[in-house]
mmCIF file of C-alpha atoms in Angstrom:
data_model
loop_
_atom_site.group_PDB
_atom_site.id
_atom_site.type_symbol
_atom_site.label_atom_id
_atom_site.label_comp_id
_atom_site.label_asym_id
_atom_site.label_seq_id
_atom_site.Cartn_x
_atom_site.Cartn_y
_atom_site.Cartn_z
ATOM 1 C CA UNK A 1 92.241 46.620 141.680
ATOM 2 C CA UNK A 2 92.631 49.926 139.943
ATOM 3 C CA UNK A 3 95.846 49.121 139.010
ATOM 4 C CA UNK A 4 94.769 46.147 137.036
ATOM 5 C CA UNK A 5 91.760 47.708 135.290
ATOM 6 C CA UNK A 6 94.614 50.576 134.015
ATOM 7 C CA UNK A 7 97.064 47.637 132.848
ATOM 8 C CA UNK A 8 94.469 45.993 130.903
ATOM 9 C CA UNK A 9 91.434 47.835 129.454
ATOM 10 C CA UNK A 10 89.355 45.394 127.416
ATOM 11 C CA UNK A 11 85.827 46.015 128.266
ATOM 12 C CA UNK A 12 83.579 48.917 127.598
ATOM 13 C CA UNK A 13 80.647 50.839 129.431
ATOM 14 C CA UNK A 14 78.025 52.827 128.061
ATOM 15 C CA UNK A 15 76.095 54.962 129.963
ATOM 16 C CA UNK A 16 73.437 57.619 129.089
ATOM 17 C CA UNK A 17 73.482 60.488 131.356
ATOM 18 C CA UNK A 18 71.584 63.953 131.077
ATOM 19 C CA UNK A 19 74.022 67.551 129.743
ATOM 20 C CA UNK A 20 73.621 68.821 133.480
ATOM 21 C CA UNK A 21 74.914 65.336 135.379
ATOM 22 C CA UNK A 22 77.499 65.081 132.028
ATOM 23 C CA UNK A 23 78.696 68.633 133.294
ATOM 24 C CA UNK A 24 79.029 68.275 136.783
ATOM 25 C CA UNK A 25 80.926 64.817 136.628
ATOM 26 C CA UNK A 26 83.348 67.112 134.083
ATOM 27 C CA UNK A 27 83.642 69.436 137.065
ATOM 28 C CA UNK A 28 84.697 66.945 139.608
ATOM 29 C CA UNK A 29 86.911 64.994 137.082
ATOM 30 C CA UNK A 30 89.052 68.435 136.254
ATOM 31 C CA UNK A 31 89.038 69.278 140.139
ATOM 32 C CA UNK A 32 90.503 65.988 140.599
ATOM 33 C CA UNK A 33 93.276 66.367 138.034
ATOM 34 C CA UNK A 34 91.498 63.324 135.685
ATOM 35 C CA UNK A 35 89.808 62.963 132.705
ATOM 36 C CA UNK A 36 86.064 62.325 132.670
ATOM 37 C CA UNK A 37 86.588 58.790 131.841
ATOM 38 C CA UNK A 38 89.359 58.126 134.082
ATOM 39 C CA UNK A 39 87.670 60.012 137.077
ATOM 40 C CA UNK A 40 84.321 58.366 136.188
ATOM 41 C CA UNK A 41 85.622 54.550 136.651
ATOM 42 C CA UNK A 42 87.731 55.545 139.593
ATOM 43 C CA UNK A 43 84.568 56.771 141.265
ATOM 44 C CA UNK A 44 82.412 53.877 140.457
ATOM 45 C CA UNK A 45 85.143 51.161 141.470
ATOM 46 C CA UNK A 46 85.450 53.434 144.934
ATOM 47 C CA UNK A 47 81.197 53.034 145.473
ATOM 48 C CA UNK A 48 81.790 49.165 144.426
ATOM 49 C CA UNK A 49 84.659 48.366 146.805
ATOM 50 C CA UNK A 50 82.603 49.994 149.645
ATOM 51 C CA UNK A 51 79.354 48.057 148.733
ATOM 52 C CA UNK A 52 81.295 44.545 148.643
ATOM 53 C CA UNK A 53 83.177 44.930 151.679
ATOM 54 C CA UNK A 54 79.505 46.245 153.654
ATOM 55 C CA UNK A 55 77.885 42.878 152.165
ATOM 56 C CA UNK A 56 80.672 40.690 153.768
ATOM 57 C CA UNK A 57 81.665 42.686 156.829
ATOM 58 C CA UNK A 58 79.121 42.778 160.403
ATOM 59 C CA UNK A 59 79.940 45.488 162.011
ATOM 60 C CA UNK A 60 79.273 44.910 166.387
ATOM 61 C CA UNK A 61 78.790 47.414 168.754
ATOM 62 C CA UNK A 62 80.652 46.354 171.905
ATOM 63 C CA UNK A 63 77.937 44.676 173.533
ATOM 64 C CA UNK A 64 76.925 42.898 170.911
ATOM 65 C CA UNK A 65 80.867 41.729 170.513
ATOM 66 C CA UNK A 66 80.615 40.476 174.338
ATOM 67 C CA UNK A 67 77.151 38.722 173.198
ATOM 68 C CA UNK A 68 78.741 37.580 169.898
ATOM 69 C CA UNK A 69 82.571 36.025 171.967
ATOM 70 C CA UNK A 70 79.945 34.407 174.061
ATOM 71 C CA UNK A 71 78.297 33.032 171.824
ATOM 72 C CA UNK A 72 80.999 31.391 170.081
ATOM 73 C CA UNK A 73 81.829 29.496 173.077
ATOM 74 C CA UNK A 74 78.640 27.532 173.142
ATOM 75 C CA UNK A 75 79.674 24.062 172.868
ATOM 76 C CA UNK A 76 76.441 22.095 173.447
ATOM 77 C CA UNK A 77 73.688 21.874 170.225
ATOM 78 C CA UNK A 78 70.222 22.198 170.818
ATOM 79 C CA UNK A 79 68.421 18.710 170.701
ATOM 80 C CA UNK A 80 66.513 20.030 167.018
ATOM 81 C CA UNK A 81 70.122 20.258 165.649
ATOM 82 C CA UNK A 82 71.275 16.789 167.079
ATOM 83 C CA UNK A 83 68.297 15.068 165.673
ATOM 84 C CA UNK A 84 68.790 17.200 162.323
ATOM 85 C CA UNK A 85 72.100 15.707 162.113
ATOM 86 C CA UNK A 86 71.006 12.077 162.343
ATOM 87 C CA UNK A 87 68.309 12.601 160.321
ATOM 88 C CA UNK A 88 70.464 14.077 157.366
ATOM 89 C CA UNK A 89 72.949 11.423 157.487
ATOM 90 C CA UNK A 90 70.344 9.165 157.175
ATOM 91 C CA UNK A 91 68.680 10.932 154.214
ATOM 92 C CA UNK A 92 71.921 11.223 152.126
ATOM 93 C CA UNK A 93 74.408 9.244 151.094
ATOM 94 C CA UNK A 94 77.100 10.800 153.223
ATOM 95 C CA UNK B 1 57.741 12.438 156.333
ATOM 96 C CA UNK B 2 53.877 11.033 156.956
ATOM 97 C CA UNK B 3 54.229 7.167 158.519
ATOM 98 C CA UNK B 4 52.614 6.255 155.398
ATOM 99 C CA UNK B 5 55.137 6.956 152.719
ATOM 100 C CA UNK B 6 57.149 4.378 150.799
ATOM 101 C CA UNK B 7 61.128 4.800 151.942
ATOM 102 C CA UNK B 8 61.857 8.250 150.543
ATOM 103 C CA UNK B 9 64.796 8.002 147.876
ATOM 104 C CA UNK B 10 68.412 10.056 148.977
ATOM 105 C CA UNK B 11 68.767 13.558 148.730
ATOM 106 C CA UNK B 12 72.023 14.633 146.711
ATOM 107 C CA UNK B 13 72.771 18.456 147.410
ATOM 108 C CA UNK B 14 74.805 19.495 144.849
ATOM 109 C CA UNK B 15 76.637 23.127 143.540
ATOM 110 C CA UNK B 16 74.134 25.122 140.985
ATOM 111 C CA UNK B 17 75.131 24.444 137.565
ATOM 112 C CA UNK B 18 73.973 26.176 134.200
ATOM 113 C CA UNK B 19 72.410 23.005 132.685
ATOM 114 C CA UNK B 20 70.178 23.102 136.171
ATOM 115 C CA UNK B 21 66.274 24.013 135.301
ATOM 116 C CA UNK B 22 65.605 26.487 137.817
ATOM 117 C CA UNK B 23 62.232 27.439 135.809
ATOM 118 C CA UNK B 24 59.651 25.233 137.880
ATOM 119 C CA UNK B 25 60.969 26.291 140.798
ATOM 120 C CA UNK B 26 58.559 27.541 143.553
ATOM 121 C CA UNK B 27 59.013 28.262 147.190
ATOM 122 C CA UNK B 28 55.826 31.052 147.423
ATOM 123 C CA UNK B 29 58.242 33.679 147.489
ATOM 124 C CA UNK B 30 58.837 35.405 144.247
ATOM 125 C CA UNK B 31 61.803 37.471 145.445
ATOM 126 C CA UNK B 32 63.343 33.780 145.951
ATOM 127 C CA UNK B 33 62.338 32.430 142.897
ATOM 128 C CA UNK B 34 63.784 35.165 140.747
ATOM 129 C CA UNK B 35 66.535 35.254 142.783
ATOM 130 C CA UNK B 36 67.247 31.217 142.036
ATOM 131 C CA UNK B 37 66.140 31.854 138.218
ATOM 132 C CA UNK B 38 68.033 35.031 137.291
ATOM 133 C CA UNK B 39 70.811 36.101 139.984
ATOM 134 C CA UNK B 40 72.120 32.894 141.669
ATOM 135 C CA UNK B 41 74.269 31.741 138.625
ATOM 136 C CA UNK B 42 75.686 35.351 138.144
ATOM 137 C CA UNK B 43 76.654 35.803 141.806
ATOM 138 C CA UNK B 44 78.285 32.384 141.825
ATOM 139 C CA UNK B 45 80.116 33.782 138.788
ATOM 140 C CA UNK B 46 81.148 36.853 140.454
ATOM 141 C CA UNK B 47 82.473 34.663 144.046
ATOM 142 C CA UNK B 48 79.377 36.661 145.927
ATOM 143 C CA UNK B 49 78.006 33.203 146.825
ATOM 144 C CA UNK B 50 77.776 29.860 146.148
ATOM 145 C CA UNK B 51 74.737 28.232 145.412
ATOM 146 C CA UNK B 52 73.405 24.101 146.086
ATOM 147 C CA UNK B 53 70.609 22.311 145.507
ATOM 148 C CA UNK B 54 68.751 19.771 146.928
ATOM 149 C CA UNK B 55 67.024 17.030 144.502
ATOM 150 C CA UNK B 56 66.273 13.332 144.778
ATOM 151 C CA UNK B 57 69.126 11.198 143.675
ATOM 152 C CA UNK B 58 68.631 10.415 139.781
ATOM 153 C CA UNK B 59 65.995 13.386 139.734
ATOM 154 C CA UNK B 60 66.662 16.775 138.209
ATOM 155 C CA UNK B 61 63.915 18.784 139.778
ATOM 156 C CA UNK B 62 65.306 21.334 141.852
ATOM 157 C CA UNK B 63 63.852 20.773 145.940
ATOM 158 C CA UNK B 64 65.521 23.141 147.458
ATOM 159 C CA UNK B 65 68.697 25.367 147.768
ATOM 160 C CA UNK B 66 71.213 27.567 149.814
ATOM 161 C CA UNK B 67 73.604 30.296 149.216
ATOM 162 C CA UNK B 68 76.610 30.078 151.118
ATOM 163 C CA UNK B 69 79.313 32.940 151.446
ATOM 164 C CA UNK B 70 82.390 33.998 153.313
ATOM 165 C CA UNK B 71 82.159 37.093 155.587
ATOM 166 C CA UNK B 72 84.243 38.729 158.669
ATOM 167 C CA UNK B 73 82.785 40.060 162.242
ATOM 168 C CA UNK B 74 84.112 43.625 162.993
ATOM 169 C CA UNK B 75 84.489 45.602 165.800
ATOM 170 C CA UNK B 76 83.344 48.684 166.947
ATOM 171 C CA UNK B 77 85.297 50.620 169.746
ATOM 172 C CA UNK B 78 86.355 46.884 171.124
ATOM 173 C CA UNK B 79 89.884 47.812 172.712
ATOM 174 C CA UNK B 80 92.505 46.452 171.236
ATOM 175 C CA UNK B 81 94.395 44.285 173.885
ATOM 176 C CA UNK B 82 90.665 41.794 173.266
ATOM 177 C CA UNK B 83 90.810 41.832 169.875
ATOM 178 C CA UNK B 84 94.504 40.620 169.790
ATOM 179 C CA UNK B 85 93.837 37.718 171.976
ATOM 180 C CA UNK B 86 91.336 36.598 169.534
ATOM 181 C CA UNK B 87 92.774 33.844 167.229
ATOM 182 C CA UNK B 88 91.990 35.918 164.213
ATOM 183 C CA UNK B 89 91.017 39.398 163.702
ATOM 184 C CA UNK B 90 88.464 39.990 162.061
ATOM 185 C CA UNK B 91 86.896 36.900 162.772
ATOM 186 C CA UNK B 92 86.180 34.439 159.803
ATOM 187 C CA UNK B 93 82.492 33.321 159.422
ATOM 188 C CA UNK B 94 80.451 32.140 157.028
ATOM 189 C CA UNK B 95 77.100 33.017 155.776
ATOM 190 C CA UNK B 96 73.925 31.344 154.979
ATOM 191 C CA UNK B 97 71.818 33.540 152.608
ATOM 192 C CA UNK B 98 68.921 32.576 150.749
ATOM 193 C CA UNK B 99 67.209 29.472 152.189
ATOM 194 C CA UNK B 100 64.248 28.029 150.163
ATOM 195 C CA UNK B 101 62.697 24.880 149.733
ATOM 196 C CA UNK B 102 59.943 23.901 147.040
ATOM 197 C CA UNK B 103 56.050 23.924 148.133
ATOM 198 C CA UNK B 104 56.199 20.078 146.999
ATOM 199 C CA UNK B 105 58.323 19.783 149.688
ATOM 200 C CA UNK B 106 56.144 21.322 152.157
ATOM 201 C CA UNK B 107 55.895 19.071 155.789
ATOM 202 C CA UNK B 108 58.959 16.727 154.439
ATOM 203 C CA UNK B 109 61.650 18.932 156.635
ATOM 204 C CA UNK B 110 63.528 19.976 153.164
ATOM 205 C CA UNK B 111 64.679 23.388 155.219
ATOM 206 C CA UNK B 112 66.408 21.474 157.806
ATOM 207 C CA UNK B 113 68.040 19.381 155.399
ATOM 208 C CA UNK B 114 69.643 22.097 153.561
ATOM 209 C CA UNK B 115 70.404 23.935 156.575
ATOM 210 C CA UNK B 116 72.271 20.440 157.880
ATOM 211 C CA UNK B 117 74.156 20.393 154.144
ATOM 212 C CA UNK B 118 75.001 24.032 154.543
ATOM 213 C CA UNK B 119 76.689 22.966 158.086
ATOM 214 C CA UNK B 120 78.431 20.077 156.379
ATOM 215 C CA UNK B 121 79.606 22.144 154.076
ATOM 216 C CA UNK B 122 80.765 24.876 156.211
ATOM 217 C CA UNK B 123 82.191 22.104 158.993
ATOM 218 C CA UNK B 124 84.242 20.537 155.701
ATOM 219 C CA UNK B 125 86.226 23.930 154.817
ATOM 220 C CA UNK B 126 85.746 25.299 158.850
ATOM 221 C CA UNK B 127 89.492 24.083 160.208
ATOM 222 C CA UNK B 128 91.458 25.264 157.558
ATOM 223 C CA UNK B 129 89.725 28.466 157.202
ATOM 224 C CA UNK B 130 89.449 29.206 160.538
ATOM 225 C CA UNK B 131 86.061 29.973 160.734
ATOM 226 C CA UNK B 132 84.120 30.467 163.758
ATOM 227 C CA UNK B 133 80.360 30.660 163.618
ATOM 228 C CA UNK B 134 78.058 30.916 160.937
ATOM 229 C CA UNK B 135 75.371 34.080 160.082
ATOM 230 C CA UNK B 136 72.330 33.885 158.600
ATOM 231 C CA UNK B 137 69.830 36.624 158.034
ATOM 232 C CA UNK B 138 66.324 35.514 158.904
ATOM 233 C CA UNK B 139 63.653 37.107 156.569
ATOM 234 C CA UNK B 140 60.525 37.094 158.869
ATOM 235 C CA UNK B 141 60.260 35.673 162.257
ATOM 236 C CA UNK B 142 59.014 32.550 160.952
ATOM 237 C CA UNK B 143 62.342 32.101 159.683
ATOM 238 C CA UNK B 144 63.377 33.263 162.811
ATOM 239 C CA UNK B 145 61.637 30.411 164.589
ATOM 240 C CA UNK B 146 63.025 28.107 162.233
ATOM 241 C CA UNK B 147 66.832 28.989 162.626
ATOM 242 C CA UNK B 148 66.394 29.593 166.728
ATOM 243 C CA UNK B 149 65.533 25.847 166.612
ATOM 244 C CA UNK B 150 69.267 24.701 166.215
ATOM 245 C CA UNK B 151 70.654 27.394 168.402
ATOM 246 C CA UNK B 152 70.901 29.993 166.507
ATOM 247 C CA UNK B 153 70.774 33.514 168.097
ATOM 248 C CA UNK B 154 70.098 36.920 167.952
ATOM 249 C CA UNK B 155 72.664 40.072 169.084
ATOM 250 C CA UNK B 156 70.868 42.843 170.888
ATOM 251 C CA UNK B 157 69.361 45.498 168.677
ATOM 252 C CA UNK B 158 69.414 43.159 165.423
ATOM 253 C CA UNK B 159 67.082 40.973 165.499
ATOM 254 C CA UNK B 160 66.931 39.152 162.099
ATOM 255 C CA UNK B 161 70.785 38.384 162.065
ATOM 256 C CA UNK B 162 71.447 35.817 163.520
ATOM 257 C CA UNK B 163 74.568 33.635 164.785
ATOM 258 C CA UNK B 164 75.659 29.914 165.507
ATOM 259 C CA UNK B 165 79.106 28.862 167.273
ATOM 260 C CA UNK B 166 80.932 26.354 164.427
ATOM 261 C CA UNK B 167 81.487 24.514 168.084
ATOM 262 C CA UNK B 168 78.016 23.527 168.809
ATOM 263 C CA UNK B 169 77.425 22.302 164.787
ATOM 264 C CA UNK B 170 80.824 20.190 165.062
ATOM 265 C CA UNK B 171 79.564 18.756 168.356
ATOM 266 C CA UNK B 172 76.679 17.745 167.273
ATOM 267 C CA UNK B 173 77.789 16.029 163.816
ATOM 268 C CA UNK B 174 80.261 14.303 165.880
ATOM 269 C CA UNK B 175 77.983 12.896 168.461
ATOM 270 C CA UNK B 176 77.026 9.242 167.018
#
């Protein structure tokens, strides 16, 4: 991902930030070898990537993974979801 | 559906497009609402989720709709020699989000008629993804009720995420 952002720069981001935060990130970014800019995006992309992969990961303790390889092997549907199923083929055109 | 009704018309479920009106739209939850009206579109737009609608056929108003999303099951201290005998690692599911239907629709069974197109759905894509059961995260425990109805079950110490086998959903659209 980073690579591509570096190969192809075409958008912009403004941000308003106060002298102290502006300082601090300056800090960071010349402890990491980077210029504000560069260390600012790398950051942000870093918090992003973490974010996405929480909202599509579930995490299981190993009970719950016992519970969860259990569960998978349920074969037989509840009677609701059998009657669901007839009742939504017979209220679409499917 | 009250006895006394005239045949209802078909339901078409289709993906949320931009010429949709998603203004009159009102399930009694305003965190849904806004969510339908201002961040569905976007997240489609960004692969976060998909959304469809439910409205009568040759209708535009907007019934109902679903968000449906790819995830993976991880994990934790699980030794290894289990995990590799799984058919894939992580495991492949897919994920219901965002389940709403219009107060019009109130008593007609609209929720289990999107949940049964999100099935479809997932069922339709399910063998050549691989994917093995489906999550959905109920908001309340009314919703709770409502999604424990077609099997759907909680994992100790997480009680509003819960999980359906793809098994169970494909036996039952099978059955005749």
């Amino acid at each position: 991902m980073t690579t591509l952002e570096q190969s192809k720069k075409e958008e912009k981001l403004d941000l308003l930030l106060t002298t102290e935060s502006k300082q601090r990130l300056q800090q960071a970014a010349t402890l990491a070898g980077l210029d504000l800019s560069a260390f600012a995006l790398a950051a942000a992309l870093e918090k992003a990537d973490a974010l996405l992969t929480e909202q599509d990961t579930r995490v299981l303790s190993r009970k719950q993974a016992e519970q969860f390889l259990s569960l998978l092997d349920t074969q037989e549907p509840t009677e609701a979801l059998l009657n669901a199923t007839k009742r939504y083929r017979s209220s679409t055109n499917d | 559906m009250t006895e006394t009704e005239p045949t209802p018309s078909k339901i078409a479920f289709q993906k949320l497009s931009a010429s949709d009106d998603r203004s009159q739209f009102d399930c009694g939850n305003l965190e849904l609402n806004e969510y339908l009206k201002k961040y569905a579109r976007q997240n489609q737009d960004l692969s976060l989720g998909i959304t469809y609608t439910a409205k009568r056929e040759h209708e535009q108003t907007i019934l109902g709709f679903y968000t449906l999303s790819s995830g993976q099951i991880l994990f934790q201290d699980v030794p290894k020699e289990l995990t590799k005998r799984l058919p894939r690692y992580p495991l492949p599911i897919a994920r219901i989000g965002r389940l709403a239907r219009d107060l019009s629709t109130k008593g007609t069974g609209m929720g289990e008629l999107l949940l049964m197109d999100a099935f479809q759905r997932v069922l339709n894509v399910s063998e050549a993804m691989g994917i093995y059961g489906i999550e959905v995260v109920a908001k309340d425990a009314g919703a709770k009720r409502f999604y424990e109805r077609y099997g759907f079950q909680e994992l100790l110490d997480d009680p509003l995420h819960l999980f359906l086998s793809l098994k169970a959903i494909r036996n039952a659209f099978v059955s005749p």
